[in-house]
Coordinates of C-alpha atoms in Angstrom, one line a residue:
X1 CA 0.0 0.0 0.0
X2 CA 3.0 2.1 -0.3
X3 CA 3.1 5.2 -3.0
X4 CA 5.0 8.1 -3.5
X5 CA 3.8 10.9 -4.7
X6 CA 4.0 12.4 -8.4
X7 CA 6.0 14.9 -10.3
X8 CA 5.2 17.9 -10.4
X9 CA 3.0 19.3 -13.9
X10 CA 3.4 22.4 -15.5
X11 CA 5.1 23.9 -13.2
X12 CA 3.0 23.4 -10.3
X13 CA 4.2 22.0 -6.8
X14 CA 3.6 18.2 -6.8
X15 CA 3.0 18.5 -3.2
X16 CA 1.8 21.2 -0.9
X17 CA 1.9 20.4 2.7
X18 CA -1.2 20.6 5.0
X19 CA -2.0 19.0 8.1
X20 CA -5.6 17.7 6.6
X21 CA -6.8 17.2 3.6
X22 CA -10.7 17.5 2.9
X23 CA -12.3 15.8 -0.2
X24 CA -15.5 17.2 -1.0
X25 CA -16.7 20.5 0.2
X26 CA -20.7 19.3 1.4
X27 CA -21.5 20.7 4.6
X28 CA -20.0 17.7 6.3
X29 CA -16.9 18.6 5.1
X30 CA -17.0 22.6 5.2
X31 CA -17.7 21.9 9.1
X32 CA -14.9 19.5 9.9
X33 CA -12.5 22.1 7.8
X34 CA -13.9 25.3 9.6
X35 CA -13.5 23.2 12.9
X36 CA -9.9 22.1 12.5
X37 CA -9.0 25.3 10.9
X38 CA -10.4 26.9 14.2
X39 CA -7.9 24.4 16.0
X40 CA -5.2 26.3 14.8
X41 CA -4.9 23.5 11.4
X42 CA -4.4 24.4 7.7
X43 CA -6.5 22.7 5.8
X44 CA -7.3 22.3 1.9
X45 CA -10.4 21.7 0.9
X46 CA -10.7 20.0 -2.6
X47 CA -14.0 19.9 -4.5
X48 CA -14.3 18.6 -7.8
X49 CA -17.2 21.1 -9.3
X50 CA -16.5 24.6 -9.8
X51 CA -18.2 26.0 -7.1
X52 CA -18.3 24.6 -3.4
X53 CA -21.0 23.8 -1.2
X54 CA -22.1 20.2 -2.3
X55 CA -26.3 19.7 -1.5
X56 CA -25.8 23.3 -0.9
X57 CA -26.5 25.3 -4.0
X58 CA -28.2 28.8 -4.2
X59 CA -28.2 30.4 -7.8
X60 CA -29.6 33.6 -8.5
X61 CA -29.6 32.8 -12.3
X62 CA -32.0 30.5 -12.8
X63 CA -34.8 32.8 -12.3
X64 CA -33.5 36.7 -12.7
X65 CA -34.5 38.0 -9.6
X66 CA -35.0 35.1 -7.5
X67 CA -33.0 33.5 -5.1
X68 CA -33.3 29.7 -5.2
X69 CA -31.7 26.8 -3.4
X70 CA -31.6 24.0 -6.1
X71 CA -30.7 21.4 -4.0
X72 CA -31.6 21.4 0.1
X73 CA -33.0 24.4 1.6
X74 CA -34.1 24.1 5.4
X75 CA -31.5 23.8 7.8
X76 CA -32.8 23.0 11.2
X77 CA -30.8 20.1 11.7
X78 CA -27.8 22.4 11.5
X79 CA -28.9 25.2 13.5
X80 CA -30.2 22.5 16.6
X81 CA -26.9 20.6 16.3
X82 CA -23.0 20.7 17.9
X83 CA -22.0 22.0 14.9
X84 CA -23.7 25.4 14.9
X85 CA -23.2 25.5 18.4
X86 CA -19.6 25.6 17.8
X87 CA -19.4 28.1 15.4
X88 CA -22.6 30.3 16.0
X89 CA -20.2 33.4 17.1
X90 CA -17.6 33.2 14.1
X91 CA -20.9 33.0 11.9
X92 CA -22.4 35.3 13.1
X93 CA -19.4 37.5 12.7
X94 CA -19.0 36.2 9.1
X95 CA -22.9 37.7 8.2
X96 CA -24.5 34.2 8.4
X97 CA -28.1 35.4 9.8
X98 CA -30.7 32.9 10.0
X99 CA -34.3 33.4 9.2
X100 CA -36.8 32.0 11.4
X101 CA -40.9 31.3 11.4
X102 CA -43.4 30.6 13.7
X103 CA -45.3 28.2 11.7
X104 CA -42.7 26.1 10.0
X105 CA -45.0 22.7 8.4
X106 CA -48.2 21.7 7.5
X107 CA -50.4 19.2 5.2
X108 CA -52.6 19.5 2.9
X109 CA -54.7 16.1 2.6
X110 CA -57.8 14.4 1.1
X111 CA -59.3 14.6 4.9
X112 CA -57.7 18.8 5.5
X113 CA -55.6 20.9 6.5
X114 CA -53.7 21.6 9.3
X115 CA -50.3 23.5 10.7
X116 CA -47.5 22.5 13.3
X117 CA -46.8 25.9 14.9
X118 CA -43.6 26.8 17.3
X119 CA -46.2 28.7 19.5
X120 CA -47.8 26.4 22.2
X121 CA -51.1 28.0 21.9
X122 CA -50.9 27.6 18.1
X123 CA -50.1 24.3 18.1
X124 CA -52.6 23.2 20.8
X125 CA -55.7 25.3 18.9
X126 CA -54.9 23.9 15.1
X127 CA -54.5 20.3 16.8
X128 CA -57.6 20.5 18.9
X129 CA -59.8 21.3 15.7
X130 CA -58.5 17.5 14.2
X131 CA -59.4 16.2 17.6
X132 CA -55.4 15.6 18.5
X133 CA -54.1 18.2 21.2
X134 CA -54.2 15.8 24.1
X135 CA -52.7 12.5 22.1
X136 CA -50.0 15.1 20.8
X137 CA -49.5 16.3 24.3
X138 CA -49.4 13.0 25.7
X139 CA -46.7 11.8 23.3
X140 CA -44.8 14.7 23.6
X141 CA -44.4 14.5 26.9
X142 CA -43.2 11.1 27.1
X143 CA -41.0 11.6 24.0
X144 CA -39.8 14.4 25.8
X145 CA -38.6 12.9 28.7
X146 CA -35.8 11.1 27.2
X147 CA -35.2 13.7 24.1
X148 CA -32.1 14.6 25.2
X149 CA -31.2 10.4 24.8
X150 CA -33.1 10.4 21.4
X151 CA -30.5 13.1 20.1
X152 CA -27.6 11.7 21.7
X153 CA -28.0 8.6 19.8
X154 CA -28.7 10.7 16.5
X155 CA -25.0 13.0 17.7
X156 CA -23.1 10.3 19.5
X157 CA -19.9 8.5 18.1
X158 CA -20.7 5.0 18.9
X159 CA -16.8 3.9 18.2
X160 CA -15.9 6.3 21.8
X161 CA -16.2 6.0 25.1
X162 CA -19.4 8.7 24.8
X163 CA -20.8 6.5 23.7
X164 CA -21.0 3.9 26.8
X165 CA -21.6 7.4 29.0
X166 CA -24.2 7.6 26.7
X167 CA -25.6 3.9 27.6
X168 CA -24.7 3.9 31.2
X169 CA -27.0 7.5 31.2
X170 CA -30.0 6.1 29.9
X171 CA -29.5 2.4 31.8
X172 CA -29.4 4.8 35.0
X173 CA -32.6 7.0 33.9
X174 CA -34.7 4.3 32.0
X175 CA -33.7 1.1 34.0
X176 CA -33.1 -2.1 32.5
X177 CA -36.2 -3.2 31.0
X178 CA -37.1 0.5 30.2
X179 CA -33.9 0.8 28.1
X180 CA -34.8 -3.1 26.7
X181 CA -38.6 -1.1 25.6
X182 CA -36.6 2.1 24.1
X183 CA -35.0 -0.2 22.0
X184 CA -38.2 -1.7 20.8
X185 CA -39.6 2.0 20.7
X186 CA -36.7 3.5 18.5
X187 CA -36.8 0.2 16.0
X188 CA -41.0 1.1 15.4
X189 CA -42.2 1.6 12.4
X190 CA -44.3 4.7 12.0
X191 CA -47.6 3.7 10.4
X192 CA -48.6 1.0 13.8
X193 CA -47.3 4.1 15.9
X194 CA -49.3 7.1 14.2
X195 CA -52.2 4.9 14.3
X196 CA -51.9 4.2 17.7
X197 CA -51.2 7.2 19.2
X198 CA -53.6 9.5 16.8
X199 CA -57.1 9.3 16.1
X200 CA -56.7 11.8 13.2
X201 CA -55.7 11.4 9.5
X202 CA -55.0 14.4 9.1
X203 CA -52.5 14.5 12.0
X204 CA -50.6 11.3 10.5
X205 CA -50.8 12.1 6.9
X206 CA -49.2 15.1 8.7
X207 CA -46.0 13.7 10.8
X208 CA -45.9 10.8 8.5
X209 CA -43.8 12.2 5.1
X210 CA -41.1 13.6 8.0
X211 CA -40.1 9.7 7.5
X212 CA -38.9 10.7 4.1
X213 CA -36.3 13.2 4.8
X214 CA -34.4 10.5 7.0
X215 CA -34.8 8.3 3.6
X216 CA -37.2 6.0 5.3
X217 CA -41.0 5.2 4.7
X218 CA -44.0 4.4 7.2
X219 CA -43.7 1.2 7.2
X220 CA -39.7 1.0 7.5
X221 CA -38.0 0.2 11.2
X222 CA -37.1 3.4 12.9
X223 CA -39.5 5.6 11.0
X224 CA -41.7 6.3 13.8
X225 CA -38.3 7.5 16.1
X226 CA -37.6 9.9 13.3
X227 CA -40.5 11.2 13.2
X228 CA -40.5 12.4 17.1
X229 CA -37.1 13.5 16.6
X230 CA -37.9 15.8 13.5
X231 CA -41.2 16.8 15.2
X232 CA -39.7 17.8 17.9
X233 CA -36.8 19.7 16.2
X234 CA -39.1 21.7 14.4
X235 CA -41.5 22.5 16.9
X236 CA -39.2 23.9 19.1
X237 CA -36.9 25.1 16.5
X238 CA -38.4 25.8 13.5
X239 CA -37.8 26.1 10.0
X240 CA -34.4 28.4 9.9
X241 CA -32.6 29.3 6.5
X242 CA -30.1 31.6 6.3
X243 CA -30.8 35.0 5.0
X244 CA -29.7 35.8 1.5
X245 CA -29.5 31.8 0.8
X246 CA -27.1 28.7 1.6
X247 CA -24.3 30.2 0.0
X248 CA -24.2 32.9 3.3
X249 CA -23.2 29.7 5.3
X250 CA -20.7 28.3 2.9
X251 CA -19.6 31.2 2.2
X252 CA -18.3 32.1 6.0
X253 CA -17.3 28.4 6.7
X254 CA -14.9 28.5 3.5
X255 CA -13.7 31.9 4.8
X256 CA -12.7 30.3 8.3
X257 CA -10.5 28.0 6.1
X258 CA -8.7 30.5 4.2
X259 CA -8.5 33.3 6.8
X260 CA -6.7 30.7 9.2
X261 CA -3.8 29.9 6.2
X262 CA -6.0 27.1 4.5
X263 CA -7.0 26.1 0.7
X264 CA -10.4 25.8 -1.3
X265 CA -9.7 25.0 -4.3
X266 CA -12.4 23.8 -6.8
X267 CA -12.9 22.1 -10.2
X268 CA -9.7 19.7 -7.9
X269 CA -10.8 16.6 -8.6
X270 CA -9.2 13.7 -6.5
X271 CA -8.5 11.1 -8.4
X272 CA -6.5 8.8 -5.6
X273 CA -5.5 9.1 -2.1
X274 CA -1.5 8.6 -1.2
X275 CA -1.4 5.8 1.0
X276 CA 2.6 5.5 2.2
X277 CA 4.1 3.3 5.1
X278 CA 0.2 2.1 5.7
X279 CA -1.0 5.4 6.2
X280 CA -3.1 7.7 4.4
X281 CA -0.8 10.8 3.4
X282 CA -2.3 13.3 0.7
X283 CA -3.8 13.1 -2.4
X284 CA -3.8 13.2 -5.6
X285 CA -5.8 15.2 -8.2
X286 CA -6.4 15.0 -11.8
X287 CA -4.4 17.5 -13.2
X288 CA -1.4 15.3 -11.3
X289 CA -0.6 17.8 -8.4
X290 CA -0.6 16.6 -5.1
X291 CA -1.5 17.7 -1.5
X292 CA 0.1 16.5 1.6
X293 CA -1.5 15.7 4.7
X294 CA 0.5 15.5 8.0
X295 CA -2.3 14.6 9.8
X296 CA -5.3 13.5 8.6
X297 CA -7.8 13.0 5.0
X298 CA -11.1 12.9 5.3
X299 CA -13.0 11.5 2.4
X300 CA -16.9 12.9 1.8
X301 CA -17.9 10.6 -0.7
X302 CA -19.7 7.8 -0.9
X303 CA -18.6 4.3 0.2
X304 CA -17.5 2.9 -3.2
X305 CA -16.0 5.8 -4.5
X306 CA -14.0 5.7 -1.5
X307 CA -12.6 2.0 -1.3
X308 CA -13.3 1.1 -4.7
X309 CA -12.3 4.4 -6.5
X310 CA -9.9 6.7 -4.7
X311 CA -8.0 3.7 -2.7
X312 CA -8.1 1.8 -5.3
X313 CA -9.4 -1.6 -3.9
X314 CA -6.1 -0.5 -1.4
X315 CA -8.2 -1.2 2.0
X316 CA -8.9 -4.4 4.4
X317 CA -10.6 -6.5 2.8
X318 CA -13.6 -6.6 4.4
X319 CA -14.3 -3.4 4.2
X320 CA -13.7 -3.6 0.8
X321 CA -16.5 -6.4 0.8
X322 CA -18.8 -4.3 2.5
X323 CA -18.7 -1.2 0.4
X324 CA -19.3 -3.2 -2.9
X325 CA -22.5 -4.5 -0.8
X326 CA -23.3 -0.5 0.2
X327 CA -26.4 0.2 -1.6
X328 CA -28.1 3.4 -2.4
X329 CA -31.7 4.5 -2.0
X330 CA -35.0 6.0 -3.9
X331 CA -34.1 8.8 -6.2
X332 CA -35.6 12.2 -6.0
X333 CA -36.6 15.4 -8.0
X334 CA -36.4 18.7 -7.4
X335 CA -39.3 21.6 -9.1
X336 CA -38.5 25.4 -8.6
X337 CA -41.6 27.0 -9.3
X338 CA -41.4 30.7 -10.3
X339 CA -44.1 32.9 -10.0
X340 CA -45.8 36.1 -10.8
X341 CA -47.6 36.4 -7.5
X342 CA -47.8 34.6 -4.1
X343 CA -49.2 31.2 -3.9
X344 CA -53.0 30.9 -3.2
X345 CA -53.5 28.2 -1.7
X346 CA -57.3 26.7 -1.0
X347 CA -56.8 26.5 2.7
X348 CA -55.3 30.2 3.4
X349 CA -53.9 29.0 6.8
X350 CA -51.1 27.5 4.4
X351 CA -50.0 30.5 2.8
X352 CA -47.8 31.5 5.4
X353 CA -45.9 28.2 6.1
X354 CA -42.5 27.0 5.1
X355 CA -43.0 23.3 4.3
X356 CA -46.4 22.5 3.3
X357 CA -47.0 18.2 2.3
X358 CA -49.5 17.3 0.1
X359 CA -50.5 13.8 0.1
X360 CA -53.4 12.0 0.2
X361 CA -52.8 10.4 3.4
X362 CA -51.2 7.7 5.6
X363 CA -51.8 4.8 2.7
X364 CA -50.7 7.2 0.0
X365 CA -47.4 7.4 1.5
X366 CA -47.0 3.8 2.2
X367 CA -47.7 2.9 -1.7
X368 CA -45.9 5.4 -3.2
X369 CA -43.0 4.5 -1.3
X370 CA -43.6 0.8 -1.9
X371 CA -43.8 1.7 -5.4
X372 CA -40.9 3.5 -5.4
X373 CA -38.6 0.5 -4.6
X374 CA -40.4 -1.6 -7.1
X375 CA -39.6 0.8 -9.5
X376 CA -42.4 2.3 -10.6
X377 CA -43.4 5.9 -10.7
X378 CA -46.0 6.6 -7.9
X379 CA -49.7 7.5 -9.1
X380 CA -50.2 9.6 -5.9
X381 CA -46.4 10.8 -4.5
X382 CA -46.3 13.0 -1.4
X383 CA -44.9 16.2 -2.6
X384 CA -42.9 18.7 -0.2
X385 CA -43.7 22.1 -0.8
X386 CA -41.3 24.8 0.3
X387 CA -42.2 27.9 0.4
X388 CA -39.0 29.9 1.2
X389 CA -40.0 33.6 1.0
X390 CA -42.1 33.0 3.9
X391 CA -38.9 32.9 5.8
X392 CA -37.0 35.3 3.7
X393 CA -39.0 37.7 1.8
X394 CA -35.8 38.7 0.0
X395 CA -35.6 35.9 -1.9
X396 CA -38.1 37.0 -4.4
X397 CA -39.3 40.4 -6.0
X398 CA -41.5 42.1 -4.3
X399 CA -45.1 41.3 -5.4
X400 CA -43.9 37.3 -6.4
X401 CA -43.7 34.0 -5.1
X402 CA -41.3 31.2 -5.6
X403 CA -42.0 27.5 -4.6
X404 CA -39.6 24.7 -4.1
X405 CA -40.8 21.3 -4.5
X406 CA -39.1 17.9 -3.6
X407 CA -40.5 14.5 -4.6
X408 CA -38.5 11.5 -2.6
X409 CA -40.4 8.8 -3.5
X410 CA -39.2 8.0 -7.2
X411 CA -37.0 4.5 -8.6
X412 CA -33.6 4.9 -9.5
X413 CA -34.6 2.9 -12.5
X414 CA -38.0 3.0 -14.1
X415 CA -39.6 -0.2 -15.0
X416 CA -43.1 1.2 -15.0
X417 CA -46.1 3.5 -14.0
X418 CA -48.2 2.6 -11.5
X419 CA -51.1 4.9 -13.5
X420 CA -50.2 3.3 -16.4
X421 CA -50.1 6.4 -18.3
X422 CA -46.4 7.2 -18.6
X423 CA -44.5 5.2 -20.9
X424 CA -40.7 4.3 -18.7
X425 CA -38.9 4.1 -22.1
X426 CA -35.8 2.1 -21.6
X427 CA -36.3 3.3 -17.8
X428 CA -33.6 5.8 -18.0
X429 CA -34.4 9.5 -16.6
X430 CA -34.9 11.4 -20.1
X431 CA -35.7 14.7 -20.5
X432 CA -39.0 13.5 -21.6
X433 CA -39.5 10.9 -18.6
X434 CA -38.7 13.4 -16.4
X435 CA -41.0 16.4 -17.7
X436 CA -44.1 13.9 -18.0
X437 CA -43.6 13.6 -14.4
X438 CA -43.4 16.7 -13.4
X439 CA -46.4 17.3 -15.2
X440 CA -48.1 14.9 -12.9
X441 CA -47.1 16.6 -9.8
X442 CA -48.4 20.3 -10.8
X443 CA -51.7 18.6 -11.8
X444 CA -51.7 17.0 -8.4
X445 CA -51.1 20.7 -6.6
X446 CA -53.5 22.4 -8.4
X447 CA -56.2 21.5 -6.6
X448 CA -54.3 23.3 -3.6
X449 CA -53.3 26.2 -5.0
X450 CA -55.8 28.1 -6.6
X451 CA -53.7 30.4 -9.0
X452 CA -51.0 27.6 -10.2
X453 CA -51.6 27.8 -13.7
X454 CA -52.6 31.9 -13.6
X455 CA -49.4 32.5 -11.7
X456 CA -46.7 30.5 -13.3
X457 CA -44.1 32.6 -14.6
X458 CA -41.3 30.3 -15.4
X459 CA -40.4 26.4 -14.0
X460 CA -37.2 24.6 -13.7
X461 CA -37.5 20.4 -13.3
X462 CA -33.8 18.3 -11.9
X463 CA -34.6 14.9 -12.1
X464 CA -32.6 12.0 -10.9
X465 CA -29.7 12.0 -13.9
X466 CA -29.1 16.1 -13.4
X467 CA -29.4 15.8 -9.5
X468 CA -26.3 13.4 -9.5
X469 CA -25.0 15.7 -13.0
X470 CA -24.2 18.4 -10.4
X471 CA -23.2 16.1 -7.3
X472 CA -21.5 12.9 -7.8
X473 CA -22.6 11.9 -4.6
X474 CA -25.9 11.8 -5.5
X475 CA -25.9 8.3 -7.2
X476 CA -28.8 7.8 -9.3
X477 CA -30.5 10.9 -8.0
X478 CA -30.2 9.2 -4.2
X479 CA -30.8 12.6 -2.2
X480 CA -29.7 10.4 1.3
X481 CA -26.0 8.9 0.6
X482 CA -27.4 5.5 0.4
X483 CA -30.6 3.8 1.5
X484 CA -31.3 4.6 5.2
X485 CA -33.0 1.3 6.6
X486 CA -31.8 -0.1 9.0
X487 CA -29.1 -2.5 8.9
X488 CA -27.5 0.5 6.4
X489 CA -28.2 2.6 9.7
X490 CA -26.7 3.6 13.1
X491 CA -23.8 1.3 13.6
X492 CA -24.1 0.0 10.2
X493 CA -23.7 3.6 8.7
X494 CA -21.5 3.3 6.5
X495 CA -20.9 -0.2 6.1
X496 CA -21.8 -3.7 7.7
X497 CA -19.3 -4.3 9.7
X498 CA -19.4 -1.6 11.6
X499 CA -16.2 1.0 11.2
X500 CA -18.1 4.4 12.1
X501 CA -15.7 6.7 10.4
X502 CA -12.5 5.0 10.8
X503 CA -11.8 3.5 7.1
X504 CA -9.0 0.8 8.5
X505 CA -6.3 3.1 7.1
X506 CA -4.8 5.2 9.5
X507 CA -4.8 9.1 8.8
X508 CA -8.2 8.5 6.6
X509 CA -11.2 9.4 7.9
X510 CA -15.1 8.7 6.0
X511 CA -17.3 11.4 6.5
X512 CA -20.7 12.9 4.7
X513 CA -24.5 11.4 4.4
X514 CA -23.1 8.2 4.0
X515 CA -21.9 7.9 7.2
X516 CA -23.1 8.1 10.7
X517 CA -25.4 10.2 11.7
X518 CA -26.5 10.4 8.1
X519 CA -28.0 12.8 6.1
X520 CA -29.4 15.8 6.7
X521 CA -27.9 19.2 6.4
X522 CA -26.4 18.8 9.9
X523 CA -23.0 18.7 9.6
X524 CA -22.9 15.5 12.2
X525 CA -20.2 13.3 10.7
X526 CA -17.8 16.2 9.8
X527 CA -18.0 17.5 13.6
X528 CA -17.8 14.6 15.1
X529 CA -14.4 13.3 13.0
X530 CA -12.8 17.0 13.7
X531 CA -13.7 16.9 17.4
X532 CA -12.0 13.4 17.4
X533 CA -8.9 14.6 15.4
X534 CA -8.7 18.0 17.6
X535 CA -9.0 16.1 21.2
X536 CA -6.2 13.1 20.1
X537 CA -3.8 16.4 19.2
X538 CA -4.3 17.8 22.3
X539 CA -3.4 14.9 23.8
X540 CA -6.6 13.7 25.3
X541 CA -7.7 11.1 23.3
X542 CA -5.6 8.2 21.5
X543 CA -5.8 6.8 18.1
X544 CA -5.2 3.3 17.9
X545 CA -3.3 1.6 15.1
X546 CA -6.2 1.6 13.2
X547 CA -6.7 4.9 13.5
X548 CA -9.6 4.8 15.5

């Protein structure tokens, strides 16, 4: 496993030193390189696209006048996480200011409407009309009790000893056979648990699609835990974005890089990591320069590119075995709606929310996900409907409205419709393919919003083939870093055999929605490897010979 690195090419240094190298510049890896760069490290950060920023991806082009977010858009994972709280103040100082709202979600169904507010009184009064406020205060309460071991399992680094501190908390709190039941409670499936717990379909058709943005679906293990944990993020926390878009945030976190001596350079694609003496040392990019690393590389790609691709088959060999075996999840699509005036929707109490779903209900979800994985196009798909100037009014002209719409319920590869009207082709994402479908989605809204057609100024569709066009990580239009069920969950995030971020190479480190705690614009995996890196320099914490 030994290299040495190459010669240099037209005149450029074959290898600058750093003491980490950062492939990929996703959130994941903007946070771990604004964390070590805080540490006093100088960092390079290589991304392979001309712009950084990975899921992260405002443009002001696409519409004149508008400010979009292509890709993700909400960021409440971020702003409730360790991450944030480490780096609110040089943020803040940077002119990252994030937006807030009061009434951050809401569903629109076949049996109503109804809003999860931030304001107790709010939320009691719209849950009391579907016949809900004492189940949702009842669960909340219990849920509530151990929240603060619900998110240490979601934030913890299950290859440390915070882990067992972790364990030996919630053995104390929950006693043995309560911690044996949390177990059963976190491995639920949401559909027996919403049932349960609420007599309303509106309520569930309303908590239930929050399953999809963990990559799950109703009726998959864990789904109901998520659920609670995303419920209660938002409804204490809201709906943040920063102000002016994403780009604010990468923006500042690049600019902690450079202003502390460190490198981000794009359109540097890394095309192989230097592995010398057993140990990862640098890399090496496609226009044959290469960067040193004293200390460490961290690697935010997926599983295969990283053992397969950029070691080159170079790793042990079972975790070779088990990143061949890593497999990835639904597909999605992204619709960015531009349009000449606010939305109207046919319920007003939605015009002022952030994140609106509009499904049918419960069932809906649960076929259109099963569908999904059978590949076929759903006839009914739950369709996430942001409305981002509610937040940040300056992200439109005044007098207009702009929606963002994400469907995460679609096959990777189309062998049918389950409408039978759309014809799958060879069952590659066309153009056409993809347009027909979005075509089904805006008939499916307009019923909702009263002025779709009248207001429609201009539309721009990203199907599955130009999601992963403009991130390699998102293979096959997978919007999740691989599918999320659970035995490709937890400790088995990223592979089977349980690594967490260590890759069996010492001095190379995994990190991004492919590893734990997986995806979410959170920045999880990337603060939790700099944290480890940061404590072992100052002495506190050992690395073994593994690197662990």
């Amino acid at each position: 496993m030994e290299e040495t690195p190459m010669a240099p090419s037209g005149g450029v240094p074959s290898a600058e030193v750093f003491d980490a190298v950062v492939i990929g510049s996703g959130i994941n890896a903007l946070v771990a390189a604004a964390r070590l760069a805080r540490g006093g490290w100088r960092v390079a950060v290589c991304e392979r696209e001309d712009r950084p920023g990975g899921a992260v991806h405002t443009s002001r082009e696409v519409f004149p006048g508008y400010t979009v977010e292509l890709l993700s858009s909400w960021h409440p994972l971020f702003v409730g996480g360790p991450a944030y709280a480490a780096l609110a103040g040089e943020l803040a100082r940077r002119g990252v200011v994030y937006r807030n709202t009061s009434r951050p979600t809401g569903v629109a169904c076949r049996d109503g409407a109804a809003v999860l507010a931030t304001d107790p009184d709010a939320l009691a009064a719209a849950l009391a009309s579907v016949g809900d406020a004492e189940n949702w205060s009842a669960m909340m309460t219990e849920f509530g009790g151990k929240i603060d071991l619900a998110f240490g399992l979601l934030g913890t680094d299950f290859w440390r000893p915070g882990a067992l501190r972790l364990g030996w908390r919630a053995l104390r709190r929950l006693g043995r056979r309560g911690l044996v039941a949390s177990g059963a409670e976190v491995l639920e499936p949401a559909r027996p648990w919403l049932e349960r717990t609420f007599s309303s379909p509106v309520t569930r058709a309303m908590l239930a699609p929050w399953a999809l943005h963990g990559g799950l679906g109703p009726d998959d293990a864990a789904s109901a835990f998520i659920i609670k944990v995303i419920a209660a993020a938002v409804t204490t926390g809201g709906m943040p974005v920063p102000e002016g878009g994403g780009v604010r945030l990468v923006e500042a976190l690049a600019g902690i890089v450079t202003d502390a001596g460190g490198e981000l350079l794009t359109g540097a694609d890394v095309t192989r990591i230097l592995v010398e003496q057993g140990r990862a040392a640098g890399v090496r990019l496609a226009d044959g320069r290469a960067l040193r690393a004293r200390r460490a590389v961290l690697a935010s790609v997926t599983p295969r590119a990283l053992y397969e691709d950029l070691l080159d088959g170079r790793a042990p060999a079972d975790r070779l075995q088990a990143a061949r075996a890593f497999r990835h999840g639904r597909a999605a699509m992204q619709i960015h709606l531009a349009l000449d005036e606010p939305p109207r929707w046919k319920d007003p109490a939605l015009e002022d929310v952030a994140l609106v779903h509009v499904l049918d209900d419960l069932d809906s979800l649960s076929a259109s996900v099963n569908a999904a994985w059978r590949g076929l196009l759903p006839e009914r798909p739950t369709i996430a409907v942001g409305q981002p100037a509610t937040v940040d009014p300056g992200r439109v002209p005044e007098g207009k409205g702009l929606l963002w719409l994400q469907l995460q319920e679609l096959p990777r590869q189309v062998r049918g419709d389950a409408a039978g009207v759309i014809d799958p082709g060879d069952g590659t994402w066309t153009p056409r393919l993809r347009d027909a479908y979005a075509d089904r989605i805006l008939g499916l809204l307009r019923p909702h919003i009263t002025n779709l057609d009248s207001a429609l100024a201009d539309r721009l569709v990203l199907g599955p083939a130009e999601l992963e066009e403009m991130n390699v990580n998102l293979v096959g239009g997978d919007p999740y870093g691989g599918d999320c069920r659970i035995d490709q969950y937890v400790l088995w995030r990223p592979l089977s055999s349980g690594t967490g971020h260590a890759t069996g190479v010492p001095g190379l480190w995994h990190i991004g929605a492919s590893t734990h705690p997986g995806p979410g614009l959170g920045g999880g995996s990337g603060f939790l490897v700099a944290e480890r890196l940061l404590r072992a320099r100052r002495g506190r914490v050992k690395l073994d010979a593994a690197g662990r």
